[in-house]
PDB file of C-alpha atoms and ligand atoms in Angstrom:
ATOM      1  CA  THR A   1      10.997  73.883  15.606  1.00 74.00           C
ATOM      2  CA  ARG A   2      13.171  75.673  18.143  1.00 89.00           C
ATOM      3  CA  SER A   3      16.008  77.773  16.731  1.00 94.00           C
ATOM      4  CA  THR A   4      19.612  76.680  17.186  1.00 96.00           C
ATOM      5  CA  ARG A   5      22.209  78.616  19.173  1.00 96.00           C
ATOM      6  CA  PRO A   6      24.083  79.670  15.996  1.00 97.00           C
ATOM      7  CA  GLN A   7      20.778  80.999  14.601  1.00 98.00           C
ATOM      8  CA  ARG A   8      20.224  82.995  17.805  1.00 98.00           C
ATOM      9  CA  LEU A   9      23.811  84.273  17.638  1.00 98.00           C
ATOM     10  CA  LEU A  10      23.221  85.452  14.041  1.00 98.00           C
ATOM     11  CA  ALA A  11      19.971  87.152  15.100  1.00 98.00           C
ATOM     12  CA  ALA A  12      21.898  89.014  17.810  1.00 98.00           C
ATOM     13  CA  VAL A  13      24.391  90.226  15.185  1.00 98.00           C
ATOM     14  CA  GLN A  14      21.617  91.391  12.846  1.00 98.00           C
ATOM     15  CA  LYS A  15      19.867  93.151  15.740  1.00 98.00           C
ATOM     16  CA  ASN A  16      22.857  94.790  17.464  1.00 98.00           C
ATOM     17  CA  ALA A  17      25.667  95.197  14.932  1.00 98.00           C
ATOM     18  CA  THR A  18      26.039  97.777  12.174  1.00 98.00           C
ATOM     19  CA  ARG A  19      26.209  96.384   8.632  1.00 98.00           C
ATOM     20  CA  GLY A  20      29.715  96.747   7.240  1.00 98.00           C
ATOM     21  CA  ASP A  21      31.286  97.310  10.664  1.00 98.00           C
ATOM     22  CA  PRO A  22      33.309  94.205  11.608  1.00 98.00           C
ATOM     23  CA  ARG A  23      34.183  95.406  15.102  1.00 98.00           C
ATOM     24  CA  SER A  24      30.492  95.926  15.906  1.00 98.00           C
ATOM     25  CA  VAL A  25      29.850  92.323  14.752  1.00 98.00           C
ATOM     26  CA  VAL A  26      32.624  91.046  17.054  1.00 98.00           C
ATOM     27  CA  ARG A  27      31.229  93.132  19.936  1.00 98.00           C
ATOM     28  CA  ALA A  28      27.651  91.920  19.339  1.00 98.00           C
ATOM     29  CA  ILE A  29      28.737  88.267  19.455  1.00 98.00           C
ATOM     30  CA  ASP A  30      30.803  88.795  22.615  1.00 98.00           C
ATOM     31  CA  GLN A  31      27.838  90.526  24.304  1.00 98.00           C
ATOM     32  CA  PHE A  32      25.515  87.685  23.278  1.00 98.00           C
ATOM     33  CA  CYS A  33      27.913  85.005  24.540  1.00 97.00           C
ATOM     34  CA  ARG A  34      28.770  86.771  27.780  1.00 96.00           C
ATOM     35  CA  HIS A  35      25.211  87.765  28.758  1.00 96.00           C
ATOM     36  CA  LYS A  36      22.882  85.405  26.913  1.00 95.00           C
ATOM     37  CA  GLU A  37      24.367  82.081  25.724  1.00 96.00           C
ATOM     38  CA  TRP A  38      27.937  80.816  25.894  1.00 96.00           C
ATOM     39  CA  ALA A  39      29.352  79.725  22.527  1.00 95.00           C
ATOM     40  CA  MET A  40      32.755  78.385  21.491  1.00 96.00           C
ATOM     41  CA  ASN A  41      34.136  81.553  19.871  1.00 97.00           C
ATOM     42  CA  VAL A  42      37.744  82.442  20.664  1.00 96.00           C
ATOM     43  CA  GLY A  43      36.175  85.391  22.513  1.00 96.00           C
ATOM     44  CA  ASP A  44      37.296  88.869  23.548  1.00 97.00           C
ATOM     45  CA  GLU A  45      40.211  88.050  25.884  1.00 97.00           C
ATOM     46  CA  LYS A  46      41.999  85.509  23.657  1.00 98.00           C
ATOM     47  CA  GLY A  47      40.753  87.609  20.714  1.00 98.00           C
ATOM     48  CA  CYS A  48      43.085  90.434  21.752  1.00 98.00           C
ATOM     49  CA  ILE A  49      46.042  88.029  21.606  1.00 98.00           C
ATOM     50  CA  LEU A  50      44.824  86.831  18.197  1.00 98.00           C
ATOM     51  CA  ASP A  51      44.611  90.459  17.020  1.00 98.00           C
ATOM     52  CA  SER A  52      48.205  91.189  18.080  1.00 98.00           C
ATOM     53  CA  VAL A  53      49.570  88.052  16.377  1.00 98.00           C
ATOM     54  CA  VAL A  54      47.672  88.863  13.147  1.00 98.00           C
ATOM     55  CA  SER A  55      48.720  92.524  13.158  1.00 98.00           C
ATOM     56  CA  GLU A  56      52.376  91.648  13.773  1.00 96.00           C
ATOM     57  CA  ALA A  57      52.376  88.965  11.052  1.00 97.00           C
ATOM     58  CA  ASN A  58      50.512  91.176   8.544  1.00 97.00           C
ATOM     59  CA  PRO A  59      49.778  87.996   6.533  1.00 98.00           C
ATOM     60  CA  THR A  60      48.842  87.845   2.838  1.00 98.00           C
ATOM     61  CA  TYR A  61      47.387  84.334   3.032  1.00 98.00           C
ATOM     62  CA  VAL A  62      45.586  83.078   6.145  1.00 98.00           C
ATOM     63  CA  LEU A  63      44.037  79.644   6.724  1.00 98.00           C
ATOM     64  CA  GLU A  64      41.456  79.098   9.476  1.00 98.00           C
ATOM     65  CA  LEU A  65      40.482  75.550  10.433  1.00 98.00           C
ATOM     66  CA  GLY A  66      36.999  75.508  11.987  1.00 98.00           C
ATOM     67  CA  THR A  67      34.836  78.507  11.056  1.00 98.00           C
ATOM     68  CA  TYR A  68      31.888  77.730  13.382  1.00 98.00           C
ATOM     69  CA  CYS A  69      29.855  80.998  13.323  1.00 98.00           C
ATOM     70  CA  GLY A  70      32.621  83.128  11.837  1.00 98.00           C
ATOM     71  CA  TYR A  71      33.607  85.150  14.932  1.00 98.00           C
ATOM     72  CA  SER A  72      37.380  84.689  14.544  1.00 98.00           C
ATOM     73  CA  THR A  73      36.997  84.765  10.754  1.00 98.00           C
ATOM     74  CA  VAL A  74      35.610  88.317  10.970  1.00 98.00           C
ATOM     75  CA  ARG A  75      38.060  89.283  13.725  1.00 98.00           C
ATOM     76  CA  ILE A  76      41.076  88.214  11.642  1.00 98.00           C
ATOM     77  CA  ALA A  77      39.820  89.489   8.275  1.00 98.00           C
ATOM     78  CA  SER A  78      39.089  92.940   9.745  1.00 98.00           C
ATOM     79  CA  LEU A  79      42.854  93.318  10.322  1.00 98.00           C
ATOM     80  CA  LEU A  80      44.095  92.141   6.901  1.00 98.00           C
ATOM     81  CA  SER A  81      45.591  94.470   4.293  1.00 96.00           C
ATOM     82  CA  PRO A  82      43.669  95.086   0.999  1.00 93.00           C
ATOM     83  CA  ASN A  83      44.964  92.302  -1.270  1.00 91.00           C
ATOM     84  CA  SER A  84      45.232  89.557   1.366  1.00 97.00           C
ATOM     85  CA  LYS A  85      42.943  86.520   1.678  1.00 97.00           C
ATOM     86  CA  LEU A  86      41.527  84.405   4.458  1.00 98.00           C
ATOM     87  CA  ILE A  87      40.446  80.868   3.583  1.00 98.00           C
ATOM     88  CA  THR A  88      38.285  79.291   6.281  1.00 98.00           C
ATOM     89  CA  VAL A  89      37.299  75.608   6.381  1.00 98.00           C
ATOM     90  CA  GLU A  90      34.040  74.320   7.898  1.00 98.00           C
ATOM     91  CA  PHE A  91      32.424  70.913   7.405  1.00 97.00           C
ATOM     92  CA  ASN A  92      29.067  71.480   9.119  1.00 98.00           C
ATOM     93  CA  PRO A  93      26.712  72.994   6.495  1.00 98.00           C
ATOM     94  CA  GLU A  94      24.446  74.532   9.165  1.00 97.00           C
ATOM     95  CA  TYR A  95      27.381  76.370  10.764  1.00 98.00           C
ATOM     96  CA  ALA A  96      28.705  77.357   7.319  1.00 98.00           C
ATOM     97  CA  LYS A  97      25.312  78.891   6.457  1.00 98.00           C
ATOM     98  CA  ILE A  98      25.325  80.993   9.634  1.00 98.00           C
ATOM     99  CA  ALA A  99      28.981  81.995   9.196  1.00 98.00           C
ATOM    100  CA  ARG A 100      28.363  83.215   5.623  1.00 98.00           C
ATOM    101  CA  GLN A 101      25.655  85.557   6.942  1.00 98.00           C
ATOM    102  CA  VAL A 102      27.838  86.814   9.797  1.00 98.00           C
ATOM    103  CA  ILE A 103      30.675  87.459   7.323  1.00 98.00           C
ATOM    104  CA  ALA A 104      28.270  89.251   4.939  1.00 98.00           C
ATOM    105  CA  TRP A 105      26.907  91.414   7.781  1.00 98.00           C
ATOM    106  CA  ALA A 106      30.486  92.470   8.534  1.00 98.00           C
ATOM    107  CA  GLY A 107      30.974  93.293   4.841  1.00 98.00           C
ATOM    108  CA  LEU A 108      34.044  91.069   4.591  1.00 98.00           C
ATOM    109  CA  GLN A 109      32.919  88.568   1.946  1.00 96.00           C
ATOM    110  CA  ASP A 110      35.526  89.868  -0.533  1.00 96.00           C
ATOM    111  CA  LYS A 111      38.420  89.005   1.809  1.00 97.00           C
ATOM    112  CA  ILE A 112      37.119  85.651   2.955  1.00 98.00           C
ATOM    113  CA  ASN A 113      36.721  82.319   1.176  1.00 97.00           C
ATOM    114  CA  LEU A 114      34.587  79.968   3.266  1.00 98.00           C
ATOM    115  CA  VAL A 115      35.012  76.465   1.868  1.00 98.00           C
ATOM    116  CA  GLU A 116      32.776  73.632   3.085  1.00 98.00           C
ATOM    117  CA  GLY A 117      34.396  70.294   3.749  1.00 98.00           C
ATOM    118  CA  ALA A 118      36.772  68.429   6.027  1.00 98.00           C
ATOM    119  CA  SER A 119      40.220  69.916   6.634  1.00 98.00           C
ATOM    120  CA  GLY A 120      41.854  66.546   5.906  1.00 98.00           C
ATOM    121  CA  ASP A 121      40.321  66.537   2.425  1.00 98.00           C
ATOM    122  CA  LEU A 122      40.747  70.245   1.657  1.00 98.00           C
ATOM    123  CA  ILE A 123      44.303  70.920   2.854  1.00 98.00           C
ATOM    124  CA  PRO A 124      45.824  68.855  -0.009  1.00 98.00           C
ATOM    125  CA  LYS A 125      43.701  70.830  -2.483  1.00 97.00           C
ATOM    126  CA  MET A 126      44.517  74.369  -1.274  1.00 96.00           C
ATOM    127  CA  GLN A 127      47.138  75.039  -3.943  1.00 94.00           C
ATOM    128  CA  GLU A 128      44.975  73.884  -6.862  1.00 95.00           C
ATOM    129  CA  MET A 129      41.710  75.390  -5.524  1.00 95.00           C
ATOM    130  CA  PHE A 130      42.980  78.810  -4.488  1.00 94.00           C
ATOM    131  CA  GLY A 131      46.363  79.205  -6.170  1.00 93.00           C
ATOM    132  CA  VAL A 132      47.932  79.423  -2.714  1.00 94.00           C
ATOM    133  CA  LYS A 133      51.603  78.459  -2.491  1.00 96.00           C
ATOM    134  CA  THR A 134      52.089  78.782   1.288  1.00 98.00           C
ATOM    135  CA  PHE A 135      50.128  80.235   4.216  1.00 98.00           C
ATOM    136  CA  ASP A 136      51.655  83.031   6.275  1.00 98.00           C
ATOM    137  CA  LEU A 137      49.331  82.338   9.202  1.00 98.00           C
ATOM    138  CA  VAL A 138      47.144  79.350  10.194  1.00 98.00           C
ATOM    139  CA  PHE A 139      44.546  79.609  12.995  1.00 99.00           C
ATOM    140  CA  LEU A 140      43.635  76.181  14.398  1.00 98.00           C
ATOM    141  CA  ASP A 141      40.285  76.082  16.196  1.00 98.00           C
ATOM    142  CA  HIS A 142      38.526  72.942  14.966  1.00 98.00           C
ATOM    143  CA  TRP A 143      38.208  69.489  16.624  1.00 98.00           C
ATOM    144  CA  LYS A 144      41.145  69.320  19.012  1.00 98.00           C
ATOM    145  CA  ASP A 145      42.251  65.850  17.861  1.00 97.00           C
ATOM    146  CA  ARG A 146      42.669  67.215  14.323  1.00 98.00           C
ATOM    147  CA  TYR A 147      45.320  69.836  15.188  1.00 98.00           C
ATOM    148  CA  LEU A 148      48.255  67.396  14.983  1.00 98.00           C
ATOM    149  CA  PRO A 149      47.258  65.373  11.910  1.00 98.00           C
ATOM    150  CA  ASP A 150      46.367  68.543  10.012  1.00 98.00           C
ATOM    151  CA  THR A 151      49.667  70.212  10.969  1.00 98.00           C
ATOM    152  CA  LYS A 152      51.586  67.197   9.665  1.00 98.00           C
ATOM    153  CA  LEU A 153      49.430  67.266   6.526  1.00 98.00           C
ATOM    154  CA  MET A 154      50.197  70.971   5.937  1.00 98.00           C
ATOM    155  CA  GLU A 155      53.921  70.189   6.293  1.00 98.00           C
ATOM    156  CA  LYS A 156      53.607  67.297   3.838  1.00 98.00           C
ATOM    157  CA  CYS A 157      51.694  69.436   1.300  1.00 97.00           C
ATOM    158  CA  GLY A 158      54.356  72.162   1.474  1.00 98.00           C
ATOM    159  CA  LEU A 159      51.856  74.758   2.703  1.00 98.00           C
ATOM    160  CA  LEU A 160      54.254  76.162   5.325  1.00 98.00           C
ATOM    161  CA  ARG A 161      57.302  78.297   4.589  1.00 98.00           C
ATOM    162  CA  LYS A 162      60.144  79.542   6.810  1.00 98.00           C
ATOM    163  CA  GLY A 163      58.389  81.991   9.149  1.00 98.00           C
ATOM    164  CA  SER A 164      54.826  80.689   8.727  1.00 98.00           C
ATOM    165  CA  ILE A 165      52.912  81.068  11.987  1.00 98.00           C
ATOM    166  CA  LEU A 166      50.570  78.471  13.499  1.00 98.00           C
ATOM    167  CA  LEU A 167      48.251  79.877  16.176  1.00 98.00           C
ATOM    168  CA  ALA A 168      46.288  77.222  18.085  1.00 98.00           C
ATOM    169  CA  ASP A 169      43.275  77.901  20.307  1.00 98.00           C
ATOM    170  CA  ASN A 170      42.360  75.788  23.381  1.00 98.00           C
ATOM    171  CA  VAL A 171      45.723  74.200  24.016  1.00 98.00           C
ATOM    172  CA  ILE A 172      44.754  73.957  27.739  1.00 97.00           C
ATOM    173  CA  CYS A 173      40.937  73.743  27.660  1.00 96.00           C
ATOM    174  CA  PRO A 174      39.597  71.514  26.143  1.00 98.00           C
ATOM    175  CA  GLY A 175      43.303  70.799  25.482  1.00 97.00           C
ATOM    176  CA  THR A 176      45.378  69.466  22.607  1.00 97.00           C
ATOM    177  CA  PRO A 177      48.036  67.373  24.389  1.00 98.00           C
ATOM    178  CA  ASP A 178      49.381  65.458  21.387  1.00 98.00           C
ATOM    179  CA  TYR A 179      49.685  68.690  19.335  1.00 98.00           C
ATOM    180  CA  LEU A 180      51.474  70.533  22.178  1.00 98.00           C
ATOM    181  CA  GLU A 181      53.870  67.617  22.744  1.00 98.00           C
ATOM    182  CA  TYR A 182      54.755  67.513  19.047  1.00 98.00           C
ATOM    183  CA  ILE A 183      55.044  71.221  18.355  1.00 98.00           C
ATOM    184  CA  ARG A 184      57.008  72.075  21.545  1.00 98.00           C
ATOM    185  CA  ASN A 185      59.521  69.265  20.964  1.00 98.00           C
ATOM    186  CA  SER A 186      59.954  69.627  17.214  1.00 98.00           C
ATOM    187  CA  PRO A 187      63.211  71.307  16.076  1.00 98.00           C
ATOM    188  CA  GLN A 188      61.183  72.628  13.129  1.00 98.00           C
ATOM    189  CA  TYR A 189      59.115  75.004  15.322  1.00 98.00           C
ATOM    190  CA  GLU A 190      59.755  77.810  17.791  1.00 98.00           C
ATOM    191  CA  SER A 191      56.730  77.928  20.152  1.00 98.00           C
ATOM    192  CA  GLN A 192      55.364  80.417  22.660  1.00 98.00           C
ATOM    193  CA  TYR A 193      52.387  79.984  25.028  1.00 98.00           C
ATOM    194  CA  PHE A 194      50.039  82.946  25.610  1.00 98.00           C
ATOM    195  CA  LYS A 195      48.227  82.306  28.884  1.00 97.00           C
ATOM    196  CA  SER A 196      44.613  83.483  28.958  1.00 97.00           C
ATOM    197  CA  HIS A 197      41.157  82.190  29.867  1.00 96.00           C
ATOM    198  CA  LEU A 198      38.539  80.036  28.190  1.00 96.00           C
ATOM    199  CA  GLU A 199      36.197  82.405  26.364  1.00 95.00           C
ATOM    200  CA  TYR A 200      33.731  84.221  28.646  1.00 93.00           C
ATOM    201  CA  THR A 201      34.915  82.268  31.740  1.00 93.00           C
ATOM    202  CA  LYS A 202      37.610  82.311  34.465  1.00 95.00           C
ATOM    203  CA  VAL A 203      38.902  78.868  33.493  1.00 93.00           C
ATOM    204  CA  GLU A 204      42.529  78.830  32.302  1.00 95.00           C
ATOM    205  CA  ASP A 205      43.126  78.398  28.592  1.00 96.00           C
ATOM    206  CA  GLY A 206      45.640  79.825  26.152  1.00 97.00           C
ATOM    207  CA  LEU A 207      46.937  80.142  22.624  1.00 98.00           C
ATOM    208  CA  GLU A 208      50.108  78.462  21.366  1.00 98.00           C
ATOM    209  CA  LYS A 209      51.985  80.441  18.729  1.00 98.00           C
ATOM    210  CA  SER A 210      54.468  78.375  16.723  1.00 98.00           C
ATOM    211  CA  VAL A 211      56.789  79.666  13.981  1.00 98.00           C
ATOM    212  CA  PHE A 212      57.780  77.118  11.321  1.00 98.00           C
ATOM    213  CA  LEU A 213      61.559  77.236  10.886  1.00 98.00           C
ATOM    214  CA  GLY A 214      61.571  75.405   7.534  1.00 91.00           C
TER     215      GLY A 214
HETATM  216  N1  CL4 B 301      38.162  68.459  10.408  1.00 60.80           N
HETATM  217  C1  CL4 B 301      37.345  69.508  10.282  1.00 60.80           C
HETATM  218  N2  CL4 B 301      37.198  70.121   9.090  1.00 60.80           N
HETATM  219  C2  CL4 B 301      36.373  71.192   8.990  1.00 60.80           C
HETATM  220  N3  CL4 B 301      35.657  71.715  10.012  1.00 60.80           N
HETATM  221  C3  CL4 B 301      35.778  71.109  11.201  1.00 60.80           C
HETATM  222  C4  CL4 B 301      36.626  69.995  11.398  1.00 60.80           C
HETATM  223  N4  CL4 B 301      36.550  69.629  12.698  1.00 60.80           N
HETATM  224  C5  CL4 B 301      35.674  70.465  13.290  1.00 60.80           C
HETATM  225  N5  CL4 B 301      35.209  71.352  12.389  1.00 60.80           N
HETATM  226  C6  CL4 B 301      34.293  72.465  12.665  1.00 60.80           C
HETATM  227  O1  CL4 B 301      35.016  73.340  13.542  1.00 60.80           O
HETATM  228  C7  CL4 B 301      34.203  73.668  14.666  1.00 60.80           C
HETATM  229  C8  CL4 B 301      34.650  72.870  15.844  1.00 60.80           C
HETATM  230  C9  CL4 B 301      35.276  73.424  16.845  1.00 60.80           C
HETATM  231  C10 CL4 B 301      35.720  72.597  18.027  1.00 60.80           C
HETATM  232  N6  CL4 B 301      35.961  73.500  19.121  1.00 60.80           N
HETATM  233  C11 CL4 B 301      35.759  73.081  20.354  1.00 60.80           C
HETATM  234  O2  CL4 B 301      35.403  71.926  20.608  1.00 60.80           O
HETATM  235  C12 CL4 B 301      35.913  74.067  21.444  1.00 60.80           C
HETATM  236  C13 CL4 B 301      35.406  73.710  22.694  1.00 60.80           C
HETATM  237  C14 CL4 B 301      35.511  74.611  23.745  1.00 60.80           C
HETATM  238  N7  CL4 B 301      34.989  74.213  25.025  1.00 60.80           N
HETATM  239  O3  CL4 B 301      34.448  73.088  25.143  1.00 60.80           O
HETATM  240  O4  CL4 B 301      35.111  74.983  25.998  1.00 60.80           O
HETATM  241  C15 CL4 B 301      36.106  75.867  23.587  1.00 60.80           C
HETATM  242  C16 CL4 B 301      36.618  76.203  22.336  1.00 60.80           C
HETATM  243  O5  CL4 B 301      37.218  77.413  22.114  1.00 60.80           O
HETATM  244  C17 CL4 B 301      36.533  75.310  21.266  1.00 60.80           C
HETATM  245  O6  CL4 B 301      37.080  75.689  20.060  1.00 60.80           O
HETATM  246  C18 CL4 B 301      32.794  73.313  14.262  1.00 60.80           C
HETATM  247  O7  CL4 B 301      32.220  74.370  13.545  1.00 60.80           O
HETATM  248  C19 CL4 B 301      33.034  72.079  13.398  1.00 60.80           C
HETATM  249  O8  CL4 B 301      31.979  71.843  12.498  1.00 60.80           O
HETATM  250 MG1   MG B 302      38.322  77.433  20.293  1.00 60.80          MG
END
């Protein structure tokens, strides 16, 4: 049977990227998506904004919601300091299988915990499963109608501390109107919009960075 797009993306990584070199993995995926087949990675333009937020936060514990093929997983983990951890959540086993191989090719499997399942089920178990108390940074990039419920769930489970950063992809395209409305009007968050473009296109999109005030 015909291969899937994630399988072709992985093949492009294995063909064009150097084992153990995360930046070459990121570059190989961006080349593939820009010149061969579009895919819903955060991409190179928004990726630079992601890099600056991660570097500035210098987080010890990171949570990513929606691994897909592991592009942003690798991009974030490549910037983390030695004893920090990225936990990434993915409920599609096919995508998880591809992402594990992309992460392994980048040589980042020791920094990353990919856990298969639905965010709504796993968020309440983060403390017991991984010994996490709170997350310093959360990257939201899963189904857009899950951003708000999962943010409220993280608040309820005490996974956010004063200064925790939420960084949300696609707040314009495809758009997360209920999340934006909540987070921009809540006295518990200080938000900032980083205008950019939908990955590999000229369509407007952007990232919303929100600091939890506790
Ligand atoms: N509750 C949940 N728990 C665990 N994993 C979950 C989940 N909901 C979704 N996922 C996973 O997260 C990814 C979904 C991303 C949706 N992004 C998108 O739909 C998307 C679309 C466009 N676009 O259409 O241009 C551009 C983008 O940057 C996008 O992120 C998939 O890998 C999916 O399996
Ligand atoms: Mg996205």
